[in-house]
């Protein structure tokens, strides 16, 4: 009988085992089908912010969906790890993904607390939380809990404990937009992980269950209670002693605001970087790849570019009148409305309003000033001197009569833009005079837009880029996205082609009427000089310095427009130039970036460069994945300096034109600044060169120029092209911005002359005639002209007749004859 019972019991156990094993197999099969591949966690890299730095290392921009700071598990302090293990999974290092002991303990605790209203205690291990956070949804169901357990078992077999813990500590959400413990340490305590006290580490360890419920500012008592519980658990596990635990419990809960990150202000530059990174690596890498980008930006030059452009736009805007108040807060009888302050606060400021500008309402007028009230109920005074510029604008960029009294401009109830005046020596408003307190100036947002770009001409590194008055008002970058006609700023590349084809700066070209028959049904093309006058035979130098259109057209015609197109493309200014003579006067569209790059290749001696905003890109592991400067330099990688020679880096830049020809053009552009259309810049008393540009009807105005080591371009024009005014040119609109920029940018820098290449002969000539200066001749027009060997004009040069145009039978110019070209 006993034997039979034993047999039956054995059969029962066997059948139960088979059924149990079958049930387990079924559960694993049924619930394990279609689960995510856990092996992907082995190579998982949590999304980390891409950080973009200026050239001096300061932060320019951050791009991220989740603001996370990744820290390898080996770099995390033990107290941080122990705090999380104590709170979440004290058996982490001994269980196999599921903690049976923890499950039993949770069941007992929950039964004991039944009916007490306390929150049920869970038993999910850290491995299960990793499975849930990385591979599953947040669905709360019996099926998902089983899948979580299955994945946890698989993860434990596939990954070492340290990797599982690293994934958890860097991925867990801990409130206040903090993903991972490093981000939480900064956001709650403004500390790095190794600076956290035991109490602070315990608080972070208390957060995973319900970070919003334990926020120390919203729920200080709950936060302290939970923190102290974690401290107790750390003591129970022996990770801290009783004294440390007591001291940690006594430590007050103090939250410290994270220090504001200092960002360099360069919105247009940063957006250009963002677009480039997205194009190179895609959106996922941009917002989660943890890239470290070192840019070319010089914050000092960027600040100068922003201020100089704004001042130039405002100066033009003031010259063209005041467009009126933003709103009117007066009653029908002209008195200030009783609710004016409330209504003023409701007025929407213009987008992109500078930080120092504010809205105000005019509350009173007298003979010499207006009284202002601001949204914060403070008051100020607007003196008559600060509204003199505010003449009435008329059609075609004309102006009404001069302002004689403040009531010609303002009325009580006008909502205006005002800026507090300070004794800033850089400001034209206040230089050289005392400014009473609470004194303001009238401002308006300019309609005109523009851009300033500064570049290292030897490397192509973009040092500053301001693409408009305000990025908040318009994200359109006029330095890189606005294709506009450069006008006469294109001419240097025609003159360079001429220098390469036998001309010299002293060659003579006829400045006289020019007419071309464009074909049946088309009007004849009759270009003109800006002055509408003709000056007869003139040197090429004079033609470029005074920006003579007719000379340029003749020069382009004799060179051939296919030659001009070649140089335009070679220097990156215009691709596929339309080979019509009109394009020789700058009718083909280009961008400020391309034109400034072209001028950079003039001052660097004709070497090819590529404009770049990025010096270097590193991935999250610190590996360099992009470098703008790709010149080979094996000796640059020495671990230490032990007295070896300084490495020699080869110059791999392609030579686009002979240095002698290029220098002749640079010399002529230096003359533009000294005697020509850019002479307002000459007062800086620095080696500077450049060229003005004005398109037809003054739609676009330019000045692009350089010192020996800094190229700067300025563009000014309306976004919807229209005339800037009949008397507005590159000289009056763009050149002052260039001057303002260079005056400050070159402060405290050594004066360096333009570099003269070998095989250049400097000869004293008369700049007007192109003939050599006679012995003892002293004249303002005597200059040192640059010639190539064998092209120096002779003293016995004979002037040819205007009718000959100075060409031999083959159509080539003749050296030293003074003939007309």
PDB file of N, CA and C in Angstrom, residues 632-706:
ATOM      1  N   UNK A 632      48.504  67.530 -44.182  1.00  0.00           N
ATOM      2  CA  UNK A 632      49.247  66.478 -43.461  1.00  0.00           C
ATOM      3  C   UNK A 632      50.324  67.094 -42.569  1.00  0.00           C
ATOM      4  N   UNK A 633      50.434  66.579 -41.357  1.00  0.00           N
ATOM      5  CA  UNK A 633      51.480  67.057 -40.431  1.00  0.00           C
ATOM      6  C   UNK A 633      51.730  65.972 -39.392  1.00  0.00           C
ATOM      7  N   UNK A 634      52.574  65.018 -39.753  1.00  0.00           N
ATOM      8  CA  UNK A 634      52.851  63.891 -38.859  1.00  0.00           C
ATOM      9  C   UNK A 634      53.532  64.372 -37.576  1.00  0.00           C
ATOM     10  N   UNK A 635      54.467  65.323 -37.708  1.00  0.00           N
ATOM     11  CA  UNK A 635      55.220  65.790 -36.539  1.00  0.00           C
ATOM     12  C   UNK A 635      54.354  66.585 -35.564  1.00  0.00           C
ATOM     13  N   UNK A 636      53.158  66.990 -35.994  1.00  0.00           N
ATOM     14  CA  UNK A 636      52.268  67.743 -35.096  1.00  0.00           C
ATOM     15  C   UNK A 636      51.707  66.856 -33.996  1.00  0.00           C
ATOM     16  N   UNK A 637      51.806  65.540 -34.146  1.00  0.00           N
ATOM     17  CA  UNK A 637      51.186  64.622 -33.189  1.00  0.00           C
ATOM     18  C   UNK A 637      52.154  64.135 -32.112  1.00  0.00           C
ATOM     19  N   UNK A 638      53.234  64.854 -31.905  1.00  0.00           N
ATOM     20  CA  UNK A 638      54.187  64.487 -30.850  1.00  0.00           C
ATOM     21  C   UNK A 638      53.519  64.566 -29.483  1.00  0.00           C
ATOM     22  N   UNK A 639      53.846  63.611 -28.606  1.00  0.00           N
ATOM     23  CA  UNK A 639      53.248  63.595 -27.269  1.00  0.00           C
ATOM     24  C   UNK A 639      53.760  64.731 -26.392  1.00  0.00           C
ATOM     25  N   UNK A 640      54.990  65.158 -26.619  1.00  0.00           N
ATOM     26  CA  UNK A 640      55.574  66.222 -25.797  1.00  0.00           C
ATOM     27  C   UNK A 640      56.667  66.920 -26.593  1.00  0.00           C
ATOM     28  N   UNK A 641      56.986  68.127 -26.177  1.00  0.00           N
ATOM     29  CA  UNK A 641      58.066  68.859 -26.838  1.00  0.00           C
ATOM     30  C   UNK A 641      59.371  68.566 -26.112  1.00  0.00           C
ATOM     31  N   UNK A 642      60.337  68.051 -26.851  1.00  0.00           N
ATOM     32  CA  UNK A 642      61.636  67.698 -26.263  1.00  0.00           C
ATOM     33  C   UNK A 642      62.762  68.394 -27.019  1.00  0.00           C
ATOM     34  N   UNK A 643      62.448  69.599 -27.501  1.00  0.00           N
ATOM     35  CA  UNK A 643      63.459  70.393 -28.184  1.00  0.00           C
ATOM     36  C   UNK A 643      63.494  70.210 -29.686  1.00  0.00           C
ATOM     37  N   UNK A 644      62.531  69.438 -30.223  1.00  0.00           N
ATOM     38  CA  UNK A 644      62.542  69.220 -31.664  1.00  0.00           C
ATOM     39  C   UNK A 644      62.125  70.495 -32.406  1.00  0.00           C
ATOM     40  N   UNK A 645      62.411  70.537 -33.696  1.00  0.00           N
ATOM     41  CA  UNK A 645      62.063  71.700 -34.511  1.00  0.00           C
ATOM     42  C   UNK A 645      60.550  71.840 -34.615  1.00  0.00           C
ATOM     43  N   UNK A 646      60.116  73.074 -34.822  1.00  0.00           N
ATOM     44  CA  UNK A 646      58.694  73.318 -35.038  1.00  0.00           C
ATOM     45  C   UNK A 646      58.283  72.651 -36.348  1.00  0.00           C
ATOM     46  N   UNK A 647      57.169  71.898 -36.358  1.00  0.00           N
ATOM     47  CA  UNK A 647      56.763  71.200 -37.592  1.00  0.00           C
ATOM     48  C   UNK A 647      56.506  72.179 -38.735  1.00  0.00           C
ATOM     49  N   UNK A 648      56.834  71.746 -39.919  1.00  0.00           N
ATOM     50  CA  UNK A 648      56.535  72.512 -41.125  1.00  0.00           C
ATOM     51  C   UNK A 648      55.294  71.914 -41.776  1.00  0.00           C
ATOM     52  N   UNK A 649      54.284  72.757 -41.920  1.00  0.00           N
ATOM     53  CA  UNK A 649      53.020  72.292 -42.499  1.00  0.00           C
ATOM     54  C   UNK A 649      52.980  72.722 -43.960  1.00  0.00           C
ATOM     55  N   UNK A 650      52.771  71.821 -44.867  1.00  0.00           N
ATOM     56  CA  UNK A 650      52.776  72.193 -46.287  1.00  0.00           C
ATOM     57  C   UNK A 650      51.572  73.046 -46.657  1.00  0.00           C
ATOM     58  N   UNK A 651      51.783  73.941 -47.621  1.00  0.00           N
ATOM     59  CA  UNK A 651      50.696  74.750 -48.145  1.00  0.00           C
ATOM     60  C   UNK A 651      50.107  74.010 -49.341  1.00  0.00           C
ATOM     61  N   UNK A 652      48.942  73.424 -49.145  1.00  0.00           N
ATOM     62  CA  UNK A 652      48.322  72.614 -50.195  1.00  0.00           C
ATOM     63  C   UNK A 652      47.274  73.385 -50.982  1.00  0.00           C
ATOM     64  N   UNK A 653      47.151  74.685 -50.744  1.00  0.00           N
ATOM     65  CA  UNK A 653      46.150  75.473 -51.455  1.00  0.00           C
ATOM     66  C   UNK A 653      46.528  75.613 -52.940  1.00  0.00           C
ATOM     67  N   UNK A 654      45.528  75.474 -53.799  1.00  0.00           N
ATOM     68  CA  UNK A 654      45.773  75.594 -55.236  1.00  0.00           C
ATOM     69  C   UNK A 654      45.910  77.060 -55.626  1.00  0.00           C
ATOM     70  N   UNK A 655      46.855  77.361 -56.487  1.00  0.00           N
ATOM     71  CA  UNK A 655      47.080  78.725 -56.962  1.00  0.00           C
ATOM     72  C   UNK A 655      46.100  79.012 -58.097  1.00  0.00           C
ATOM     73  N   UNK A 656      45.210  79.997 -57.890  1.00  0.00           N
ATOM     74  CA  UNK A 656      44.169  80.295 -58.874  1.00  0.00           C
ATOM     75  C   UNK A 656      44.612  81.312 -59.917  1.00  0.00           C
ATOM     76  N   UNK A 657      45.535  82.159 -59.558  1.00  0.00           N
ATOM     77  CA  UNK A 657      46.035  83.183 -60.470  1.00  0.00           C
ATOM     78  C   UNK A 657      47.433  83.555 -60.010  1.00  0.00           C
ATOM     79  N   UNK A 658      48.270  84.086 -60.907  1.00  0.00           N
ATOM     80  CA  UNK A 658      49.628  84.459 -60.514  1.00  0.00           C
ATOM     81  C   UNK A 658      49.618  85.485 -59.385  1.00  0.00           C
ATOM     82  N   UNK A 659      50.462  85.318 -58.374  1.00  0.00           N
ATOM     83  CA  UNK A 659      50.494  86.278 -57.262  1.00  0.00           C
ATOM     84  C   UNK A 659      50.769  87.708 -57.724  1.00  0.00           C
ATOM     85  N   UNK A 660      51.528  87.856 -58.816  1.00  0.00           N
ATOM     86  CA  UNK A 660      51.824  89.209 -59.302  1.00  0.00           C
ATOM     87  C   UNK A 660      50.555  89.891 -59.816  1.00  0.00           C
ATOM     88  N   UNK A 661      49.747  89.177 -60.568  1.00  0.00           N
ATOM     89  CA  UNK A 661      48.492  89.754 -61.073  1.00  0.00           C
ATOM     90  C   UNK A 661      47.553  90.079 -59.922  1.00  0.00           C
ATOM     91  N   UNK A 662      47.473  89.164 -58.983  1.00  0.00           N
ATOM     92  CA  UNK A 662      46.586  89.367 -57.840  1.00  0.00           C
ATOM     93  C   UNK A 662      47.013  90.596 -57.049  1.00  0.00           C
ATOM     94  N   UNK A 663      48.325  90.748 -56.826  1.00  0.00           N
ATOM     95  CA  UNK A 663      48.780  91.904 -56.060  1.00  0.00           C
ATOM     96  C   UNK A 663      48.472  93.207 -56.793  1.00  0.00           C
ATOM     97  N   UNK A 664      48.554  93.227 -58.104  1.00  0.00           N
ATOM     98  CA  UNK A 664      48.218  94.449 -58.838  1.00  0.00           C
ATOM     99  C   UNK A 664      46.769  94.867 -58.563  1.00  0.00           C
ATOM    100  N   UNK A 665      45.866  93.893 -58.498  1.00  0.00           N
ATOM    101  CA  UNK A 665      44.465  94.201 -58.187  1.00  0.00           C
ATOM    102  C   UNK A 665      44.340  94.681 -56.741  1.00  0.00           C
ATOM    103  N   UNK A 666      45.048  94.013 -55.806  1.00  0.00           N
ATOM    104  CA  UNK A 666      45.022  94.450 -54.404  1.00  0.00           C
ATOM    105  C   UNK A 666      45.504  95.888 -54.297  1.00  0.00           C
ATOM    106  N   UNK A 667      46.551  96.217 -55.035  1.00  0.00           N
ATOM    107  CA  UNK A 667      47.083  97.579 -55.007  1.00  0.00           C
ATOM    108  C   UNK A 667      46.052  98.579 -55.527  1.00  0.00           C
ATOM    109  N   UNK A 668      45.336  98.219 -56.586  1.00  0.00           N
ATOM    110  CA  UNK A 668      44.295  99.108 -57.109  1.00  0.00           C
ATOM    111  C   UNK A 668      43.145  99.253 -56.111  1.00  0.00           C
ATOM    112  N   UNK A 669      42.793  98.148 -55.436  1.00  0.00           N
ATOM    113  CA  UNK A 669      41.720  98.230 -54.437  1.00  0.00           C
ATOM    114  C   UNK A 669      42.154  99.063 -53.233  1.00  0.00           C
ATOM    115  N   UNK A 670      43.449  99.064 -52.938  1.00  0.00           N
ATOM    116  CA  UNK A 670      43.952  99.954 -51.895  1.00  0.00           C
ATOM    117  C   UNK A 670      43.754 101.403 -52.324  1.00  0.00           C
ATOM    118  N   UNK A 671      43.897 101.653 -53.625  1.00  0.00           N
ATOM    119  CA  UNK A 671      43.639 102.988 -54.150  1.00  0.00           C
ATOM    120  C   UNK A 671      42.174 103.385 -54.065  1.00  0.00           C
ATOM    121  N   UNK A 672      41.264 102.406 -54.154  1.00  0.00           N
ATOM    122  CA  UNK A 672      39.837 102.699 -53.983  1.00  0.00           C
ATOM    123  C   UNK A 672      39.590 103.346 -52.624  1.00  0.00           C
ATOM    124  N   UNK A 673      40.282 102.823 -51.598  1.00  0.00           N
ATOM    125  CA  UNK A 673      40.118 103.350 -50.246  1.00  0.00           C
ATOM    126  C   UNK A 673      40.833 104.693 -50.090  1.00  0.00           C
ATOM    127  N   UNK A 674      41.982 104.852 -50.708  1.00  0.00           N
ATOM    128  CA  UNK A 674      42.751 106.090 -50.539  1.00  0.00           C
ATOM    129  C   UNK A 674      42.182 107.250 -51.340  1.00  0.00           C
ATOM    130  N   UNK A 675      41.720 106.963 -52.585  1.00  0.00           N
ATOM    131  CA  UNK A 675      41.336 108.064 -53.466  1.00  0.00           C
ATOM    132  C   UNK A 675      39.987 107.883 -54.145  1.00  0.00           C
ATOM    133  N   UNK A 676      39.395 106.697 -54.028  1.00  0.00           N
ATOM    134  CA  UNK A 676      38.227 106.394 -54.837  1.00  0.00           C
ATOM    135  C   UNK A 676      36.918 106.386 -54.076  1.00  0.00           C
ATOM    136  N   UNK A 677      36.013 105.481 -54.483  1.00  0.00           N
ATOM    137  CA  UNK A 677      34.666 105.458 -53.927  1.00  0.00           C
ATOM    138  C   UNK A 677      34.634 105.009 -52.472  1.00  0.00           C
ATOM    139  N   UNK A 678      35.739 104.449 -51.982  1.00  0.00           N
ATOM    140  CA  UNK A 678      35.789 104.029 -50.582  1.00  0.00           C
ATOM    141  C   UNK A 678      36.627 104.936 -49.715  1.00  0.00           C
ATOM    142  N   UNK A 679      36.831 106.184 -50.156  1.00  0.00           N
ATOM    143  CA  UNK A 679      37.780 107.053 -49.450  1.00  0.00           C
ATOM    144  C   UNK A 679      37.323 107.469 -48.057  1.00  0.00           C
ATOM    145  N   UNK A 680      36.035 107.313 -47.747  1.00  0.00           N
ATOM    146  CA  UNK A 680      35.593 107.645 -46.386  1.00  0.00           C
ATOM    147  C   UNK A 680      36.239 106.701 -45.368  1.00  0.00           C
ATOM    148  N   UNK A 681      36.776 105.572 -45.824  1.00  0.00           N
ATOM    149  CA  UNK A 681      37.426 104.617 -44.927  1.00  0.00           C
ATOM    150  C   UNK A 681      38.881 104.995 -44.668  1.00  0.00           C
ATOM    151  N   UNK A 682      39.444 105.846 -45.526  1.00  0.00           N
ATOM    152  CA  UNK A 682      40.875 106.167 -45.442  1.00  0.00           C
ATOM    153  C   UNK A 682      41.259 106.781 -44.106  1.00  0.00           C
ATOM    154  N   UNK A 683      40.310 107.428 -43.408  1.00  0.00           N
ATOM    155  CA  UNK A 683      40.625 108.087 -42.142  1.00  0.00           C
ATOM    156  C   UNK A 683      41.053 107.104 -41.063  1.00  0.00           C
ATOM    157  N   UNK A 684      40.816 105.809 -41.267  1.00  0.00           N
ATOM    158  CA  UNK A 684      41.278 104.823 -40.285  1.00  0.00           C
ATOM    159  C   UNK A 684      42.796 104.720 -40.272  1.00  0.00           C
ATOM    160  N   UNK A 685      43.437 105.196 -41.336  1.00  0.00           N
ATOM    161  CA  UNK A 685      44.903 105.223 -41.422  1.00  0.00           C
ATOM    162  C   UNK A 685      45.494 103.833 -41.186  1.00  0.00           C
ATOM    163  N   UNK A 686      44.941 102.877 -41.884  1.00  0.00           N
ATOM    164  CA  UNK A 686      45.395 101.486 -41.838  1.00  0.00           C
ATOM    165  C   UNK A 686      45.560 100.979 -43.268  1.00  0.00           C
ATOM    166  N   UNK A 687      46.405  99.974 -43.490  1.00  0.00           N
ATOM    167  CA  UNK A 687      46.437  99.344 -44.812  1.00  0.00           C
ATOM    168  C   UNK A 687      45.116  98.614 -45.061  1.00  0.00           C
ATOM    169  N   UNK A 688      44.243  99.217 -45.846  1.00  0.00           N
ATOM    170  CA  UNK A 688      42.934  98.651 -46.143  1.00  0.00           C
ATOM    171  C   UNK A 688      42.667  98.773 -47.633  1.00  0.00           C
ATOM    172  N   UNK A 689      41.914  97.835 -48.166  1.00  0.00           N
ATOM    173  CA  UNK A 689      41.543  97.851 -49.571  1.00  0.00           C
ATOM    174  C   UNK A 689      40.121  97.314 -49.679  1.00  0.00           C
ATOM    175  N   UNK A 690      39.449  97.663 -50.771  1.00  0.00           N
ATOM    176  CA  UNK A 690      38.090  97.162 -50.933  1.00  0.00           C
ATOM    177  C   UNK A 690      37.391  97.819 -52.087  1.00  0.00           C
ATOM    178  N   UNK A 691      36.138  97.464 -52.267  1.00  0.00           N
ATOM    179  CA  UNK A 691      35.369  97.974 -53.401  1.00  0.00           C
ATOM    180  C   UNK A 691      33.912  98.129 -53.014  1.00  0.00           C
ATOM    181  N   UNK A 692      33.349  99.249 -53.424  1.00  0.00           N
ATOM    182  CA  UNK A 692      31.920  99.484 -53.267  1.00  0.00           C
ATOM    183  C   UNK A 692      31.165  98.744 -54.361  1.00  0.00           C
ATOM    184  N   UNK A 693      29.877  98.533 -54.123  1.00  0.00           N
ATOM    185  CA  UNK A 693      29.012  97.942 -55.139  1.00  0.00           C
ATOM    186  C   UNK A 693      27.607  98.475 -54.988  1.00  0.00           C
ATOM    187  N   UNK A 694      27.001  98.866 -56.109  1.00  0.00           N
ATOM    188  CA  UNK A 694      25.626  99.365 -56.103  1.00  0.00           C
ATOM    189  C   UNK A 694      24.933  98.820 -57.335  1.00  0.00           C
ATOM    190  N   UNK A 695      23.836  98.089 -57.160  1.00  0.00           N
ATOM    191  CA  UNK A 695      23.124  97.540 -58.311  1.00  0.00           C
ATOM    192  C   UNK A 695      22.226  98.610 -58.923  1.00  0.00           C
ATOM    193  N   UNK A 696      21.593  98.269 -60.038  1.00  0.00           N
ATOM    194  CA  UNK A 696      20.739  99.230 -60.734  1.00  0.00           C
ATOM    195  C   UNK A 696      19.661  99.787 -59.812  1.00  0.00           C
ATOM    196  N   UNK A 697      19.467 101.108 -59.917  1.00  0.00           N
ATOM    197  CA  UNK A 697      18.450 101.819 -59.123  1.00  0.00           C
ATOM    198  C   UNK A 697      18.682 101.691 -57.626  1.00  0.00           C
ATOM    199  N   UNK A 698      19.918 101.388 -57.239  1.00  0.00           N
ATOM    200  CA  UNK A 698      20.295 101.307 -55.821  1.00  0.00           C
ATOM    201  C   UNK A 698      19.441 100.308 -55.052  1.00  0.00           C
ATOM    202  N   UNK A 699      19.183  99.161 -55.684  1.00  0.00           N
ATOM    203  CA  UNK A 699      18.441  98.107 -54.982  1.00  0.00           C
ATOM    204  C   UNK A 699      19.325  97.385 -53.960  1.00  0.00           C
ATOM    205  N   UNK A 700      20.596  97.203 -54.296  1.00  0.00           N
ATOM    206  CA  UNK A 700      21.531  96.482 -53.435  1.00  0.00           C
ATOM    207  C   UNK A 700      22.793  97.322 -53.286  1.00  0.00           C
ATOM    208  N   UNK A 701      23.310  97.394 -52.056  1.00  0.00           N
ATOM    209  CA  UNK A 701      24.547  98.132 -51.820  1.00  0.00           C
ATOM    210  C   UNK A 701      25.533  97.242 -51.082  1.00  0.00           C
ATOM    211  N   UNK A 702      26.824  97.378 -51.439  1.00  0.00           N
ATOM    212  CA  UNK A 702      27.853  96.489 -50.914  1.00  0.00           C
ATOM    213  C   UNK A 702      29.113  97.271 -50.591  1.00  0.00           C
ATOM    214  N   UNK A 703      29.869  96.734 -49.675  1.00  0.00           N
ATOM    215  CA  UNK A 703      31.286  97.059 -49.572  1.00  0.00           C
ATOM    216  C   UNK A 703      31.989  95.799 -49.094  1.00  0.00           C
ATOM    217  N   UNK A 704      32.950  95.355 -49.911  1.00  0.00           N
ATOM    218  CA  UNK A 704      33.743  94.187 -49.545  1.00  0.00           C
ATOM    219  C   UNK A 704      35.200  94.610 -49.574  1.00  0.00           C
ATOM    220  N   UNK A 705      35.910  94.328 -48.504  1.00  0.00           N
ATOM    221  CA  UNK A 705      37.294  94.766 -48.435  1.00  0.00           C
ATOM    222  C   UNK A 705      38.091  93.934 -47.454  1.00  0.00           C
ATOM    223  N   UNK A 706      39.322  94.400 -47.210  1.00  0.00           N
ATOM    224  CA  UNK A 706      40.197  93.595 -46.371  1.00  0.00           C
ATOM    225  C   UNK A 706      41.378  94.407 -45.875  1.00  0.00           C
TER     226      UNK A 706
END
